[in-house]
Amino acid sequence: MGGAAALAVSAVGVSSAVAQQAGDRIRKIIINSAAQAADPQEFQAAQLVAQEWRKLGLEVEVRGMPRPQLSDLVWFNREKWDTTMWRMVGRPERSDPDEVVYNLFHSSNRDKGFNFVGYNNPAYDSIAEKQRRELDLSKRKALINEAQDIIMHDQPYFFLVYPKNVAAYLANVWKKESIVDQSGIGIRNFWTFTGAQPVGAQKDMICNATESMIALNPLYISGAIDSWVTDLVWDRLMRVGPDGLPKPWAAESATWVNDTTLDVKVRKGMKWHDGKPVTLDDVIFSFEAPAGDKSPMYKPFVSNIAKMEKQGDDTVRFTLKEPNASFFTATLSKINLIPKHVWEPTLQKIAGTPQTAEQQQEAQPIGSGPFKVNRFKLQEEIVLDKFADHWAAPKADRWIMRIVTNTEAALGMLRRGEVNFLSDYRGDPKLLEDIAKQNKDVVVASTVDMGFRFVAPNLRRPPFNDVNFREALELVINRNLMAQAAWNGFAVPANSHVSAALTAWHKPEKFTPSLDAAKKKLQDAGYRVVSGKLHYPAGVKETMTPN
């Protein structure tokens, strides 16, 4: 037998031996993503991830789709997808890490809440619960660090980057000194939208969004763009200020009586947009409504409230089940005040049915915030009018958001003044900087977001339920490359659910991507590569189909 023939027989023998040690071939893995035109950064990041996973022997497809369709798949069909690109949006009330530490990964939120990946670790649950009760800052920080360590090991998310929020505005329309740069958020924020002062005759703030809204609903945390609108239409007892600290808003004051008792004095004279007065009963109802099973995303924020009682004609007393270090930020700055006369009949109507408040859309949304809804088409345009009766009425007459899915079209609208506040930009930031160099009236600002971008694996579906498999997939992701290639340098590599923008809470980690280490991790866990394709460990059958 010749040398070449002997080698061929030997290779076949080795391949056969490996095949005998292997289980079924792993199915094609789908990475769901926003459509390329709507979010080119996210789509390119998905392609980069797929490229590295293929080196492990996986067949991977990136599937882009409109954001509302993607949201429906991920949130309401939790058994039917393998992985998805996703984002945790930087919101002011997330300046305290409780929301990301507790709500994202506590097992009680798996079925309908924020824990959409299905992560379940009793040890993590315990830490997440303890940090809520711990009032000593240094001890709480140690617990937050421990939570980050557990997530780093278990890899329920594959963290990618903390993006830099890039926005721009026209300085010949809005006074520079009235534009607020909020910590971890950037200039696209509530304080800018309500406080921006017109320079001249144009008094409408005209913004853009690169994707459609999903809903306009105060009981549904439906997406980044939706949140800009709900912030303006519905008041909250407190709001997180530009400095990242909570301060009274619809409340005049909030005073701790003891560790579990809080008196909140509510502003007098507030009105709903339909002209009816805001009452203490409305305030109490706003915190009762999410406590049942009809607003699962908001439920964790009120779960620690034991009872609420009226104290006189202007104060609500909150009694908590246990001390809560983040109550001002994570609850009072989070829960939207909603009119009882609007939402109580709606909730009564769907009681005892599978429907939730998240699926209800008011024909004419009613809040008490500084802007009121004039008209809205979720896929086209939202027009809000100044609510002149508000104690903090906006400086602008109207706030308009136009859905412009094409990035180049949005830039053209900025050049022509058809948009005077570029609130949503997903293209190359350098193009925007070039425009600013050519036009002195265009002002660009970028800020590291307190949110993050990530790949979410569905832990309900094998092989993503295996921590060894997840660790291997994480090991091949080059976050530095991701930040440069997909985000053009306008991002910081991410390693934790607590953003680098939250410097007091973030625990830095070094990244060392390694294909060899990933292959060894899989080999040690029993996975085998047969004819270039990754297989389960011996005896393991493929029970899923590509989503």
XYZ file of C-alpha atoms in Angstrom:
547
model
C 0.000 0.000 0.000
C 1.366 3.422 -1.024
C 2.038 6.209 1.480
C -0.846 8.406 0.277
C -3.297 5.520 0.421
C -2.132 4.613 3.912
C -2.662 8.183 5.073
C -6.148 8.205 3.564
C -7.099 4.975 5.327
C -5.635 6.325 8.561
C -7.651 9.564 8.233
C -10.832 7.619 7.584
C -10.120 5.497 10.616
C -9.614 8.539 12.830
C -12.764 10.171 11.454
C -14.734 7.004 12.089
C -13.434 6.794 15.637
C -14.370 10.424 16.296
C -17.814 9.854 14.799
C -18.379 6.944 17.169
C -17.611 9.256 20.107
C -20.033 11.929 18.858
C -23.723 12.545 19.235
C -25.939 14.114 16.610
C -24.729 17.004 14.518
C -25.826 20.335 15.981
C -28.543 21.945 13.882
C -28.097 25.177 11.967
C -28.057 28.065 14.445
C -30.018 31.213 13.605
C -28.854 34.592 14.905
C -31.849 36.901 14.704
C -31.134 40.587 14.227
C -32.698 43.877 13.295
C -32.706 44.400 9.545
C -29.462 45.700 8.062
C -30.996 48.947 6.784
C -32.500 49.771 10.185
C -29.479 48.907 12.328
C -26.337 48.345 10.232
C -24.121 48.183 13.325
C -26.138 45.395 14.925
C -26.402 43.462 11.668
C -22.664 43.683 10.999
C -21.952 42.612 14.585
C -24.149 39.559 14.023
C -22.164 38.722 10.889
C -18.887 39.001 12.817
C -20.199 36.687 15.545
C -21.436 34.175 12.973
C -18.057 34.244 11.244
C -16.284 33.202 14.457
C -18.839 30.568 15.451
C -18.463 28.892 12.061
C -14.791 28.291 12.914
C -16.014 25.967 15.675
C -17.875 23.799 13.172
C -21.303 25.377 13.525
C -23.573 26.216 10.631
C -24.826 29.737 11.338
C -27.306 31.994 9.564
C -27.930 35.667 10.336
C -31.567 36.551 9.820
C -32.556 40.226 9.748
C -36.118 41.384 10.354
C -38.047 44.521 11.323
C -37.673 45.395 15.015
C -41.392 44.938 15.875
C -41.308 41.430 14.380
C -38.076 40.648 16.228
C -39.545 41.914 19.498
C -42.660 39.792 19.065
C -40.568 36.673 18.415
C -38.240 37.163 21.368
C -40.712 38.372 24.014
C -43.848 36.435 23.178
C -42.488 33.228 21.606
C -39.815 32.319 24.112
C -39.447 28.679 23.056
C -39.013 29.347 19.344
C -35.634 30.996 18.781
C -31.983 30.078 19.325
C -30.106 33.371 19.578
C -30.860 37.001 18.949
C -28.991 40.256 18.811
C -30.389 42.470 21.540
C -29.780 45.658 23.428
C -30.301 46.901 26.933
C -31.157 50.532 26.448
C -29.553 53.178 28.612
C -32.351 54.766 30.608
C -31.965 57.211 33.494
C -33.554 54.875 36.041
C -30.891 52.301 35.162
C -28.217 54.502 36.719
C -28.746 52.272 39.742
C -27.660 48.721 38.806
C -30.641 47.029 40.465
C -32.676 46.805 37.276
C -29.983 44.993 35.328
C -28.805 42.895 38.275
C -32.217 41.748 39.465
C -34.642 41.982 36.572
C -32.488 40.634 33.762
C -31.445 37.407 35.436
C -33.625 36.608 38.463
C -35.419 33.331 37.787
C -38.818 34.751 38.770
C -38.742 36.818 35.565
C -38.236 33.913 33.130
C -41.758 33.273 31.895
C -42.914 36.778 30.991
C -40.447 39.255 32.445
C -37.039 40.619 31.495
C -35.258 37.268 31.891
C -36.216 36.280 28.358
C -33.191 33.970 27.924
C -34.475 31.666 30.693
C -31.474 31.883 33.036
C -31.924 30.035 36.342
C -29.266 30.039 39.054
C -30.404 29.981 42.718
C -27.013 31.311 43.848
C -27.406 34.314 41.578
C -31.006 34.849 42.719
C -29.778 35.052 46.299
C -27.164 37.712 45.478
C -29.651 39.729 43.421
C -32.096 39.724 46.320
C -29.468 40.611 48.929
C -28.158 43.648 47.035
C -31.682 45.084 47.001
C -31.907 44.921 50.795
C -28.365 46.087 51.546
C -28.330 49.750 52.578
C -24.578 49.900 53.296
C -23.003 51.185 50.069
C -19.687 49.296 50.316
C -21.412 46.012 51.151
C -23.864 46.482 48.308
C -21.021 47.172 45.887
C -19.389 43.876 46.929
C -22.652 42.065 46.165
C -22.932 43.775 42.767
C -19.359 42.657 42.004
C -20.241 39.099 42.991
C -23.255 39.193 40.695
C -21.020 40.301 37.814
C -18.608 37.435 38.545
C -21.395 34.846 38.387
C -22.706 36.178 35.092
C -19.188 36.282 33.657
C -18.859 32.572 34.448
C -22.347 31.451 33.401
C -22.524 33.521 30.186
C -26.306 33.861 29.862
C -25.486 36.790 27.555
C -22.577 37.225 25.157
C -21.723 40.870 25.836
C -20.420 42.864 22.870
C -20.091 46.616 23.446
C -21.218 49.618 25.413
C -22.067 51.884 22.469
C -21.471 55.584 22.362
C -24.724 57.430 21.873
C -24.191 59.718 18.919
C -26.663 62.532 18.362
C -26.688 65.938 16.710
C -28.763 69.095 16.656
C -28.951 72.394 14.811
C -27.521 75.222 16.899
C -29.362 77.788 14.773
C -32.619 76.240 16.033
C -31.769 75.276 19.643
C -29.644 77.229 22.099
C -26.477 75.294 22.928
C -26.647 76.122 26.631
C -30.115 74.529 26.882
C -28.974 71.129 25.559
C -28.310 68.767 28.474
C -25.683 66.001 28.363
C -26.936 63.385 30.824
C -24.484 60.939 32.387
C -24.607 57.569 30.604
C -27.388 58.773 28.293
C -26.062 61.627 26.157
C -27.936 64.652 24.844
C -30.973 62.650 23.708
C -32.811 62.754 27.012
C -35.875 64.006 28.854
C -34.154 67.155 30.136
C -33.090 68.207 26.644
C -36.479 67.415 25.126
C -38.341 69.468 27.733
C -35.784 72.223 28.305
C -34.356 72.999 24.856
C -34.879 76.697 24.117
C -35.678 77.839 20.571
C -33.314 80.359 18.994
C -35.904 81.842 16.643
C -39.254 81.210 14.984
C -38.905 77.413 14.727
C -40.316 76.091 17.993
C -40.983 72.472 17.020
C -38.360 69.909 17.982
C -38.253 67.491 15.053
C -36.472 64.222 15.812
C -35.937 60.987 13.922
C -36.107 57.271 14.661
C -34.612 54.561 12.464
C -37.277 51.980 13.271
C -40.974 51.892 14.010
C -42.366 52.182 17.481
C -43.735 48.958 18.936
C -46.319 50.515 21.244
C -47.303 53.682 23.074
C -48.260 52.141 26.386
C -47.351 53.154 29.972
C -47.586 49.531 31.193
C -45.304 48.052 28.521
C -41.518 48.472 28.350
C -41.559 47.994 24.613
C -38.337 49.428 23.280
C -35.790 52.216 23.160
C -37.647 54.546 20.848
C -40.961 53.963 22.584
C -39.375 54.990 25.886
C -38.480 58.458 24.575
C -42.182 59.090 24.044
C -43.514 57.518 27.238
C -41.018 59.604 29.235
C -42.622 62.761 27.855
C -46.295 61.755 28.026
C -46.454 60.147 31.483
C -45.153 61.666 34.704
C -43.353 59.773 37.467
C -43.088 60.564 41.159
C -39.332 61.009 40.764
C -36.963 61.353 37.830
C -33.264 60.719 37.506
C -31.550 64.041 36.989
C -28.704 64.874 34.601
C -26.256 63.962 37.382
C -27.627 60.404 37.583
C -29.335 60.924 40.948
C -33.093 60.649 41.569
C -34.979 63.811 42.452
C -38.654 64.617 43.124
C -40.776 65.237 40.047
C -44.522 64.660 40.453
C -43.622 64.324 44.118
C -42.782 67.447 46.079
C -40.795 65.372 48.537
C -40.055 61.791 49.584
C -39.149 61.164 53.215
C -38.117 57.900 54.868
C -39.960 57.345 58.146
C -37.868 54.222 58.748
C -36.077 51.612 56.601
C -39.351 50.264 55.167
C -41.749 53.226 55.387
C -41.712 56.148 52.967
C -43.968 59.203 52.825
C -44.317 60.763 49.372
C -45.914 64.191 49.181
C -47.560 64.590 45.765
C -47.733 67.888 43.879
C -51.118 69.567 44.025
C -52.948 70.845 40.971
C -51.745 68.245 38.468
C -54.086 67.371 35.592
C -54.430 64.515 33.156
C -54.361 65.440 29.481
C -58.152 64.979 29.349
C -58.532 67.737 31.954
C -59.391 65.572 34.946
C -57.392 66.066 38.173
C -54.601 63.699 39.201
C -55.605 62.240 42.581
C -53.894 60.183 45.265
C -56.121 57.297 44.168
C -54.546 57.592 40.708
C -51.072 57.500 42.236
C -51.840 54.407 44.311
C -53.502 52.714 41.325
C -50.395 53.383 39.208
C -48.355 51.190 41.560
C -51.108 48.595 42.071
C -51.744 47.999 38.365
C -48.354 46.358 37.616
C -48.497 44.173 40.738
C -50.767 41.533 39.199
C -50.084 39.430 36.113
C -51.033 41.983 33.469
C -47.822 44.037 33.313
C -45.020 41.481 33.733
C -42.205 43.830 32.723
C -43.112 46.381 35.388
C -44.091 43.875 38.074
C -40.563 43.454 39.551
C -40.399 47.186 40.276
C -43.433 47.075 42.594
C -43.057 43.574 44.046
C -41.501 44.884 47.259
C -44.441 47.158 48.103
C -46.491 45.691 50.969
C -49.164 48.389 51.031
C -49.959 52.022 50.219
C -52.126 54.375 52.237
C -53.295 57.959 51.894
C -51.980 60.308 54.571
C -54.091 63.441 54.455
C -54.924 64.990 51.088
C -51.463 65.144 49.530
C -49.327 62.233 50.776
C -49.036 58.525 49.988
C -47.311 56.283 52.510
C -45.443 53.325 50.990
C -44.759 50.375 53.276
C -42.141 47.997 51.888
C -41.793 44.292 52.604
C -38.092 44.800 53.237
C -35.526 47.610 52.896
C -34.751 48.543 49.297
C -31.607 50.496 48.470
C -32.752 51.424 44.968
C -36.424 52.285 45.590
C -36.117 55.956 44.568
C -34.390 55.111 41.294
C -35.709 51.670 40.351
C -39.338 52.191 41.416
C -40.350 55.811 41.977
C -38.351 56.947 38.914
C -39.604 53.999 36.850
C -43.356 53.623 37.320
C -45.515 55.783 35.057
C -48.429 57.583 36.686
C -51.576 56.444 34.881
C -55.215 57.593 35.148
C -57.360 55.138 37.070
C -60.465 56.145 35.109
C -58.750 55.020 31.878
C -56.848 51.905 32.892
C -59.040 50.326 35.565
C -61.830 49.452 33.063
C -59.224 48.108 30.631
C -57.632 45.848 33.240
C -61.051 44.667 34.424
C -61.973 43.792 30.844
C -58.945 41.520 30.342
C -59.039 39.976 33.837
C -59.162 36.189 33.652
C -57.938 36.151 30.036
C -54.451 35.449 28.626
C -54.217 39.047 27.449
C -51.969 41.509 29.232
C -51.927 45.277 29.470
C -48.968 45.181 27.088
C -51.299 44.202 24.252
C -53.690 47.114 24.823
C -53.310 50.322 22.856
C -55.239 53.456 23.812
C -56.717 55.210 20.802
C -55.849 58.481 22.544
C -53.134 57.942 25.175
C -53.720 59.991 28.324
C -50.929 60.968 30.682
C -50.098 63.999 32.796
C -46.593 64.658 31.446
C -45.140 67.829 29.913
C -46.203 66.761 26.413
C -49.569 65.341 25.337
C -50.314 63.156 22.332
C -51.671 65.011 19.309
C -51.527 62.094 16.878
C -49.475 58.972 16.308
C -48.863 56.311 13.705
C -46.321 53.873 15.107
C -44.673 53.250 11.733
C -44.695 56.833 10.475
C -44.792 59.754 12.880
C -45.585 60.786 16.453
C -46.644 64.359 17.199
C -46.775 65.638 20.781
C -48.038 69.064 21.830
C -46.803 71.120 24.762
C -49.079 70.557 27.773
C -49.377 74.164 28.862
C -50.991 73.250 32.200
C -47.927 71.290 33.316
C -45.864 72.867 36.108
C -42.738 72.255 33.999
C -44.153 73.022 30.558
C -41.617 72.516 27.732
C -39.919 75.366 25.922
C -40.772 73.802 22.534
C -44.321 74.000 21.175
C -44.281 70.491 19.744
C -42.101 67.373 19.852
C -42.246 65.459 16.590
C -40.588 62.138 15.831
C -40.463 60.904 12.252
C -39.713 57.281 11.421
C -36.888 57.359 8.862
C -35.479 53.867 8.384
C -32.729 54.893 5.975
C -29.665 56.434 7.626
C -28.625 58.436 4.563
C -32.130 59.859 4.275
C -31.988 60.984 7.916
C -28.678 62.777 7.286
C -30.203 64.503 4.282
C -33.125 65.674 6.401
C -30.695 67.099 8.964
C -28.825 68.991 6.236
C -32.093 70.468 4.954
C -33.436 71.279 8.419
C -36.343 68.831 8.065
C -34.944 67.243 11.224
C -33.425 69.659 13.748
C -32.481 67.083 16.386
C -30.902 63.872 15.051
C -31.919 61.627 17.931
C -31.284 58.209 16.368
C -28.168 57.651 14.279
C -26.914 54.130 13.517
C -24.532 54.918 10.679
C -20.837 55.783 10.573
C -20.301 58.535 13.182
C -17.424 59.916 11.123
C -19.873 60.876 8.374
C -21.793 62.915 10.908
C -18.603 64.566 12.131
C -17.730 65.484 8.541
C -21.121 67.181 8.159
C -20.474 69.160 11.349
C -17.107 70.314 9.979
C -18.823 71.574 6.829
C -21.724 73.228 8.668
C -21.018 75.129 11.887
C -24.702 74.921 12.879
C -24.538 71.116 13.207
C -23.373 70.119 16.691
C -22.455 66.464 17.347
C -22.152 64.836 20.770
C -21.278 61.286 21.819
C -21.448 59.641 25.254
C -20.736 56.084 26.426
C -24.130 54.502 27.043
C -25.115 52.895 30.332
C -26.840 50.296 28.183
C -25.148 47.571 26.172
C -25.366 45.432 23.042
C -25.213 41.654 23.270
C -26.084 38.301 21.754
C -28.794 36.535 23.750
C -28.738 32.722 23.680
C -31.972 30.895 24.500
C -31.058 28.729 27.485
C -34.283 26.741 27.070
C -32.952 25.200 23.854
C -29.979 22.795 23.733
C -27.058 23.169 23.329
C -27.375 26.685 24.803
C -28.432 25.146 28.118
C -24.840 23.867 28.488
C -22.564 26.416 30.152
C -19.501 24.816 28.502
C -21.005 25.391 25.067
C -21.838 28.995 25.944
C -18.355 29.642 27.318
C -16.831 28.328 24.100
C -18.979 30.613 21.951
C -18.036 33.558 24.142
C -14.313 32.778 23.848
C -14.216 33.407 20.093
C -15.906 36.827 20.173
C -13.376 39.606 19.616
C -14.990 42.603 21.297
C -12.210 45.020 20.391
C -12.685 44.140 16.727
C -16.438 44.445 17.218
C -16.136 47.969 18.631
C -13.898 49.073 15.755
C -15.474 47.245 12.805
C -19.192 47.330 13.586
C -19.313 50.556 15.611
C -16.427 52.388 13.884
C -14.703 52.995 17.194
C -17.762 54.625 18.756
C -18.166 51.896 21.375
C -16.324 50.358 24.317
C -15.867 46.556 24.590
C -18.379 45.105 27.057
C -17.905 42.367 29.617
C -20.739 42.884 32.086
C -24.396 43.769 32.453
C -23.247 46.725 34.578
C -22.005 49.291 32.068
C -18.589 50.925 32.138
C -20.543 54.210 32.202
C -21.560 53.313 35.773
C -18.039 53.711 37.087
C -19.017 53.256 40.734
C -20.512 49.812 40.062
C -18.751 48.377 37.015
C -16.169 45.627 37.527
C -13.589 45.678 34.710
C -12.424 42.431 33.127
C -9.834 41.745 30.439
C -10.796 40.095 27.164
C -8.652 37.410 25.585
C -10.457 35.824 22.643
C -8.989 32.446 21.719
C -10.195 29.991 19.091
C -7.893 27.295 20.487
C -9.255 27.747 24.008
C -12.807 27.560 22.678
C -12.081 24.337 20.782
C -10.491 22.811 23.873
C -13.485 23.822 25.995
C -15.799 21.993 23.592
C -13.509 18.953 23.344
C -13.263 18.656 27.129
C -17.061 18.868 27.390
C -17.468 15.960 24.965
C -18.344 17.832 21.777
C -16.733 16.480 18.617
C -16.041 17.808 15.131
C -16.871 15.290 12.403
C -16.083 16.220 8.797
C -15.808 19.850 9.850
C -19.189 19.951 11.613
C -19.732 20.249 15.363
C -21.607 17.403 17.047
C -23.114 16.966 20.494
C -21.343 14.707 23.021
C -21.818 10.957 22.545
C -25.374 9.785 22.997
C -26.947 13.246 22.794
C -29.698 13.590 20.200
C -30.685 16.763 18.404
C -34.197 17.571 19.624
C -34.633 21.009 18.093
C -35.071 22.392 14.605
C -33.742 25.724 13.326
C -36.122 28.509 14.337
